[in-house]
Short mmCIF file of C-alpha atoms in Angstrom, two decimals:
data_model
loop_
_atom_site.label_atom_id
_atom_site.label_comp_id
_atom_site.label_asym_id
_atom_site.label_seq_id
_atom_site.Cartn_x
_atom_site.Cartn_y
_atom_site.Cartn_z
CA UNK A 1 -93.39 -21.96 -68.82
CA UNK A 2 -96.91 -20.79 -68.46
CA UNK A 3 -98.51 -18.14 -66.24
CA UNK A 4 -98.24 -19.93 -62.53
CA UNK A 5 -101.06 -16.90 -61.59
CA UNK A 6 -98.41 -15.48 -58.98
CA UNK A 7 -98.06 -11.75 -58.39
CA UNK A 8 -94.81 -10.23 -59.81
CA UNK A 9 -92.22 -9.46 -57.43
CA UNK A 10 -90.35 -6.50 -57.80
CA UNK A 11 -86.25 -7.56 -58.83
CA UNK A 12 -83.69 -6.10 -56.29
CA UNK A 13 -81.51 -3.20 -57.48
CA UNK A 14 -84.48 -2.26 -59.83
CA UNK A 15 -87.11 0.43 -59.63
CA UNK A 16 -90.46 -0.16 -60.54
CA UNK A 17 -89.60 1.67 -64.50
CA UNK A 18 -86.99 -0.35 -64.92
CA UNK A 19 -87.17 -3.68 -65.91
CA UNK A 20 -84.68 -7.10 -65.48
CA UNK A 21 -82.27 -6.27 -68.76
CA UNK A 22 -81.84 -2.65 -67.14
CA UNK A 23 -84.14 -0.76 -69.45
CA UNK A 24 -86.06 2.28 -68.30
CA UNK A 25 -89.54 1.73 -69.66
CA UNK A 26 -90.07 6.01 -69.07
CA UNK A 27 -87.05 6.60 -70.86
CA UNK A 28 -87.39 8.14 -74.72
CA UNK A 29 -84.13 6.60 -75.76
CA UNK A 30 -82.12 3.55 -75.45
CA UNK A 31 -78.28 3.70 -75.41
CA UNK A 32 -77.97 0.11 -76.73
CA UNK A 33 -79.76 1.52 -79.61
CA UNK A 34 -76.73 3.53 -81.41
CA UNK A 35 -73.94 3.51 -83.07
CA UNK A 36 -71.37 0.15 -82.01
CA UNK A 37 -72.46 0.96 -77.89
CA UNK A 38 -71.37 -1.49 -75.33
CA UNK A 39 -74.55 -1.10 -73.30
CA UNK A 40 -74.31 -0.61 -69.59
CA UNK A 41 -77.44 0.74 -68.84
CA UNK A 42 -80.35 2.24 -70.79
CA UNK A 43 -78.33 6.05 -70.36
CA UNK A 44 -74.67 4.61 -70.11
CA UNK A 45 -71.97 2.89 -71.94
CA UNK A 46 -68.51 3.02 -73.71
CA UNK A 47 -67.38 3.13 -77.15
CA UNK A 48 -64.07 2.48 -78.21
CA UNK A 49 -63.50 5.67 -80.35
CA UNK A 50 -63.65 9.04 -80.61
CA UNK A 51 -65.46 9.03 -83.90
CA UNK A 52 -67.87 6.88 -82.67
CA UNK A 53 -68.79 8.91 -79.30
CA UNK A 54 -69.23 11.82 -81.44
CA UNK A 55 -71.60 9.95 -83.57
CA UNK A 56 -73.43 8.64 -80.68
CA UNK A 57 -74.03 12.55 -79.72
CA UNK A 58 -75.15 12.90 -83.09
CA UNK A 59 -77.54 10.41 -83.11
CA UNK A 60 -78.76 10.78 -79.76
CA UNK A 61 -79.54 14.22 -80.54
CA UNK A 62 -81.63 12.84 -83.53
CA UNK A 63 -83.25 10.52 -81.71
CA UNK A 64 -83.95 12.89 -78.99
CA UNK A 65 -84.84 16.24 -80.96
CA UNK A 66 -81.92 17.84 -78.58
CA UNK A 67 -78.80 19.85 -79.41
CA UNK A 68 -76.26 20.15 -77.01
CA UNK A 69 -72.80 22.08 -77.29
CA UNK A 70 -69.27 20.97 -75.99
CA UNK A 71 -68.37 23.84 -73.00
CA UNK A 72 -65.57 21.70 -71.27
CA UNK A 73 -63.19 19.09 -72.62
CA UNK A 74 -59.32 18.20 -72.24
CA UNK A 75 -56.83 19.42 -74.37
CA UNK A 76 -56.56 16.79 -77.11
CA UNK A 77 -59.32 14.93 -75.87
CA UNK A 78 -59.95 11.41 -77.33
CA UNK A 79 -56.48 10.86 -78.51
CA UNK A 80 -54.44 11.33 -74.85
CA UNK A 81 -51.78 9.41 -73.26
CA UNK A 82 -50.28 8.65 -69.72
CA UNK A 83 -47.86 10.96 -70.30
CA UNK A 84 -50.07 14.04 -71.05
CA UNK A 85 -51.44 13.71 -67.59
CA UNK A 86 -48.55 16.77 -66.34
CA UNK A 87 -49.81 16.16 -62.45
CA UNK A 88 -49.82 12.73 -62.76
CA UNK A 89 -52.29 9.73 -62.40
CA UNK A 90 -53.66 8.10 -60.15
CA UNK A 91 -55.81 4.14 -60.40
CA UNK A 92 -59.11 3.27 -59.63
CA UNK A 93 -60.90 0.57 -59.10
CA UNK A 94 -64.49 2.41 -59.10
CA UNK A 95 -65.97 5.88 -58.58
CA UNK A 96 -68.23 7.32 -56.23
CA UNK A 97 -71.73 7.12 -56.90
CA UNK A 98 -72.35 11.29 -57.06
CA UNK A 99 -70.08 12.08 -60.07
CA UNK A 100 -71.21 12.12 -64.00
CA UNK A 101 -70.52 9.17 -66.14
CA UNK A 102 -69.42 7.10 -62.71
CA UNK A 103 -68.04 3.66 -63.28
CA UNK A 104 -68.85 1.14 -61.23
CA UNK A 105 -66.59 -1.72 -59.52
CA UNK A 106 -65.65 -4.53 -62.02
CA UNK A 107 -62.38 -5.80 -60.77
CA UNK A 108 -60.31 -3.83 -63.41
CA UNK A 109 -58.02 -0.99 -62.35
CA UNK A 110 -58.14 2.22 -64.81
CA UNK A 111 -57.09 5.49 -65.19
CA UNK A 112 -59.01 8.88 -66.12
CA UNK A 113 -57.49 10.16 -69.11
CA UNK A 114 -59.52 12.79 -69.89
CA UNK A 115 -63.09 14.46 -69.36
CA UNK A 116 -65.32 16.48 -71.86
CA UNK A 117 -68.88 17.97 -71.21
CA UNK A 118 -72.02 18.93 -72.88
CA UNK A 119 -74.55 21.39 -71.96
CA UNK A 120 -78.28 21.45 -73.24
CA UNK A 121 -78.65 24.32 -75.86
CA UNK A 122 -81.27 25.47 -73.54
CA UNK A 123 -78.59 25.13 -70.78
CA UNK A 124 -76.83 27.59 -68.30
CA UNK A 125 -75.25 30.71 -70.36
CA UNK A 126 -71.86 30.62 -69.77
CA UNK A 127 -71.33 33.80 -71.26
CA UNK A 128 -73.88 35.59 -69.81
CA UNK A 129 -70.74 38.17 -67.61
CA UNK A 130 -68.96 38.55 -70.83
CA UNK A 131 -72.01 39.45 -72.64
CA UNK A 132 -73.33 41.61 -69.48
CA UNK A 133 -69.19 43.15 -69.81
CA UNK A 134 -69.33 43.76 -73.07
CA UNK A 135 -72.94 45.76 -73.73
CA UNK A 136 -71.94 48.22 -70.63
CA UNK A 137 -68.28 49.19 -72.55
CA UNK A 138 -70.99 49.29 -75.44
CA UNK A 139 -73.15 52.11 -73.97
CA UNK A 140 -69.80 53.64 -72.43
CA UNK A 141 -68.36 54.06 -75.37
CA UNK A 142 -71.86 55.77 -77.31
CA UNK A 143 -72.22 57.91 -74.87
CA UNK A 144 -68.62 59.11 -75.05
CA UNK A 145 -69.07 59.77 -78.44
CA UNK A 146 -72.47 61.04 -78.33
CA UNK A 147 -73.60 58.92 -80.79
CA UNK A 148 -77.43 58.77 -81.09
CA UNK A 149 -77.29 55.74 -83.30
CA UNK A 150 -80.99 53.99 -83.67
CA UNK A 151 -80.97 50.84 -81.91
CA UNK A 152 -82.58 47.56 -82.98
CA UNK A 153 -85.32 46.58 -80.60
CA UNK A 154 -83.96 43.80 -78.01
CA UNK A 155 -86.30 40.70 -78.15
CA UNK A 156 -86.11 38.69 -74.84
CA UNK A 157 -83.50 35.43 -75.46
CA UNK A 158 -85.70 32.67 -75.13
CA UNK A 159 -82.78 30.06 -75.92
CA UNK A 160 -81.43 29.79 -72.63
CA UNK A 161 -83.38 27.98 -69.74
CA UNK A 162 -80.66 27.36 -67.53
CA UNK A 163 -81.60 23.45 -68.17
CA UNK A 164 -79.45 21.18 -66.15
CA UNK A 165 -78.88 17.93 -68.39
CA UNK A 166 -75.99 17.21 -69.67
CA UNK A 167 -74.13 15.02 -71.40
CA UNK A 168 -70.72 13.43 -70.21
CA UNK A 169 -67.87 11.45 -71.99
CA UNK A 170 -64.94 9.99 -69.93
CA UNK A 171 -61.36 8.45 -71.25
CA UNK A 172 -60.48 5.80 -70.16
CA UNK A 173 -57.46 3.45 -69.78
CA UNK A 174 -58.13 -0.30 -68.45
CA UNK A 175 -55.72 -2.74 -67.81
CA UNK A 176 -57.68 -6.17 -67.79
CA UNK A 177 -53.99 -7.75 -66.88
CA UNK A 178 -54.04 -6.74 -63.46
CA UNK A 179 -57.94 -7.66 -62.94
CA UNK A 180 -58.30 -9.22 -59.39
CA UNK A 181 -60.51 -11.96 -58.18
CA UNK A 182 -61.30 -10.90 -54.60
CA UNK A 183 -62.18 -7.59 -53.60
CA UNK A 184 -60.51 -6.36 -50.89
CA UNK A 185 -57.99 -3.31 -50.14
CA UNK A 186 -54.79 -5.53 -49.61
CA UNK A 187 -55.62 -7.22 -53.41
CA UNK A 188 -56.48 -3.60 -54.65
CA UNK A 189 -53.45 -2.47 -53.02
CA UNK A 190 -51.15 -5.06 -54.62
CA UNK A 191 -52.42 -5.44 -57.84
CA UNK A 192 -52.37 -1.49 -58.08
CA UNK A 193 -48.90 -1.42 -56.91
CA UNK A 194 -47.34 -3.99 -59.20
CA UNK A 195 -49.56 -1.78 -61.80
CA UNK A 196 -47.46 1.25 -61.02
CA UNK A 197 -44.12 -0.42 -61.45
CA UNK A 198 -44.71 -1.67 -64.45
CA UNK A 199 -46.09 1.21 -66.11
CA UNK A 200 -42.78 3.50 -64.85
CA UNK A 201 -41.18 0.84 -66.33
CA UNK A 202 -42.94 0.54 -70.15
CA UNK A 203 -43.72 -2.79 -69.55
CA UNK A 204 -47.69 -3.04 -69.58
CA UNK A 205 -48.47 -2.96 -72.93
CA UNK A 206 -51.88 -5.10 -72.14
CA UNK A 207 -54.24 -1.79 -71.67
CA UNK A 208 -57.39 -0.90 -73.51
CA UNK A 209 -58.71 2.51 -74.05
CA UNK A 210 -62.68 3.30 -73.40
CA UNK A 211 -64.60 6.37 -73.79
CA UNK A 212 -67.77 6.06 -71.63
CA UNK A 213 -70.74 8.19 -72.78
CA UNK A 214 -73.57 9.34 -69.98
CA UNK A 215 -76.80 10.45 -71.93
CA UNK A 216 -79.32 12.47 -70.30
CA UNK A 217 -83.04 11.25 -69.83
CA UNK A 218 -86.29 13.33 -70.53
CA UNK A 219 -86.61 14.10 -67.07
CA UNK A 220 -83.14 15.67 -67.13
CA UNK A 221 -84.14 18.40 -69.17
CA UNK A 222 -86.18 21.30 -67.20
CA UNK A 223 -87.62 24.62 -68.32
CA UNK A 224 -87.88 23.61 -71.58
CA UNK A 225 -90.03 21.13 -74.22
CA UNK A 226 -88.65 17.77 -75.24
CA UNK A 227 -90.11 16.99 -78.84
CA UNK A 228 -90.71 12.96 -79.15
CA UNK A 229 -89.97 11.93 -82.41
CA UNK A 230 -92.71 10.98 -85.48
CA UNK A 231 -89.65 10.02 -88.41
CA UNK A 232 -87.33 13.08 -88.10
CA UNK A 233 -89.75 15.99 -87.06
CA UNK A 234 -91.08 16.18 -83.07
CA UNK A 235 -94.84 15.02 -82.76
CA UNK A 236 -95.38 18.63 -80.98
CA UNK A 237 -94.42 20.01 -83.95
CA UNK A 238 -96.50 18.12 -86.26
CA UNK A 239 -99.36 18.55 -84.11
CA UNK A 240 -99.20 22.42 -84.41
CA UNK A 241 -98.61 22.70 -87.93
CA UNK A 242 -102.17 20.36 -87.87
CA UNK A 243 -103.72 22.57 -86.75
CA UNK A 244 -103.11 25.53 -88.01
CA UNK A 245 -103.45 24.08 -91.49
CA UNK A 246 -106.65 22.89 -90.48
CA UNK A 247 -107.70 26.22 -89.36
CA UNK A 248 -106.67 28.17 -92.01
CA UNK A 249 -109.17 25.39 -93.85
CA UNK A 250 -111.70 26.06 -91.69
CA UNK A 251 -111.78 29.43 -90.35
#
């Protein structure tokens, strides 16, 4: 179908960088792009594996010219049951809006199995007291033994930034057998309960286990340069070494 010369409304549920498949024109990644994603947004979506979600890392760090490091995860992460869950568990049907990684409302029940978190490299340092701890017994302990030992000149740490993005990966258990086709809180209520019984009892085998992968956005990442990507090195990089080549040419 041709133009019609009609302006373009905006699409409901949409901002104006986002377009109708869900895809943040401002964004310097897509999600869909990686390794064997189920795409739920441009920044979200579930693998079925924990090899996979830790390529996905991998290769969003690539992508991204990012490193991020693992400071929080469940023991045994990736691989956990129902039964490692030692205060119990408890069904959803969706999470709040405010949380990491939040699932919306599809008519499937699940359970949280398991959580593990990513900070920036240029993130919050989490052992900055134990550092701060450990250089005053340092200087305790020289000038206890009166050792005048040279010391090596301190350079400021410019590695930390106390950025805030992040990247999250949840665990999940569905059980598509118990989906419901009207949502309401006496058919969540039923279908959750007749869930319950029957996994006390061993007898839902139907269950199917997703890891869903949250993946920060430029605009996540503060104090700090994001490199865009020219092949494998960052354009800002490339740009430099221009031009100091070209001065050293040219002085």
């Amino acid at each position: 179908m041709g133009d019609t010369g009609q302006p373009t409304m905006p699409i409901a549920g949409l901002d104006n960088d986002t377009d109708a498949d869900g895809i943040d024109n401002t964004a310097s990644f897509d999600i869909g792009q990686l390794s064997s994603v189920q795409r739920l947004r441009y920044d979200f979506g579930y693998v079925k594996t924990l090899d996979i979600a830790n390529r996905v890392v991998q290769e969003y760090e690539t992508m991204t010219v990012s490193k991020f490091a693992c400071y929080k995860a469940d023991k045994n992460f990736g691989h956990r049951q129902l039964s490692d869950l030692s205060g119990g568990y408890r069904i959803y049907w969706e999470d709040r809006d405010d949380i990491p990684c939040s699932l919306k409302y599809d008519a499937i029940p699940y359970v949280i199995l398991g959580v593990k978190c990513y900070d920036c490299h240029h993130g919050v340092d989490r052992n900055a007291a134990a550092k701060k701890l450990k250089k005053k017994e340092a200087e305790k302990k020289c000038n206890e033994d009166h050792a005048f030992k040279r010391r090596k000149q301190q350079i400021q740490n410019t590695k930390k930034f106390s950025c805030k993005a992040q990247i999250t990966i949840r665990e999940i258990l569905k059980f598509p057998e118990y989906q419901i086709a009207e949502n309401t809180k006496y058919k969540r209520n039923q279908a959750s309960q007749r869930l319950r019984a029957a996994i006390e009892s061993s007898n839902s085998n139907l269950r199917e286990k997703r890891l869903y992968i949250h993946l920060p956005s430029e605009p996540d990442h503060t104090g700090h340069v994001v490199g865009a990507v020219i092949g494998t090195v960052p354009e800002k990089i490339l740009i430099g070494a221009q031009g100091f080549i070209e001065f050293k040419a040219h002085p």
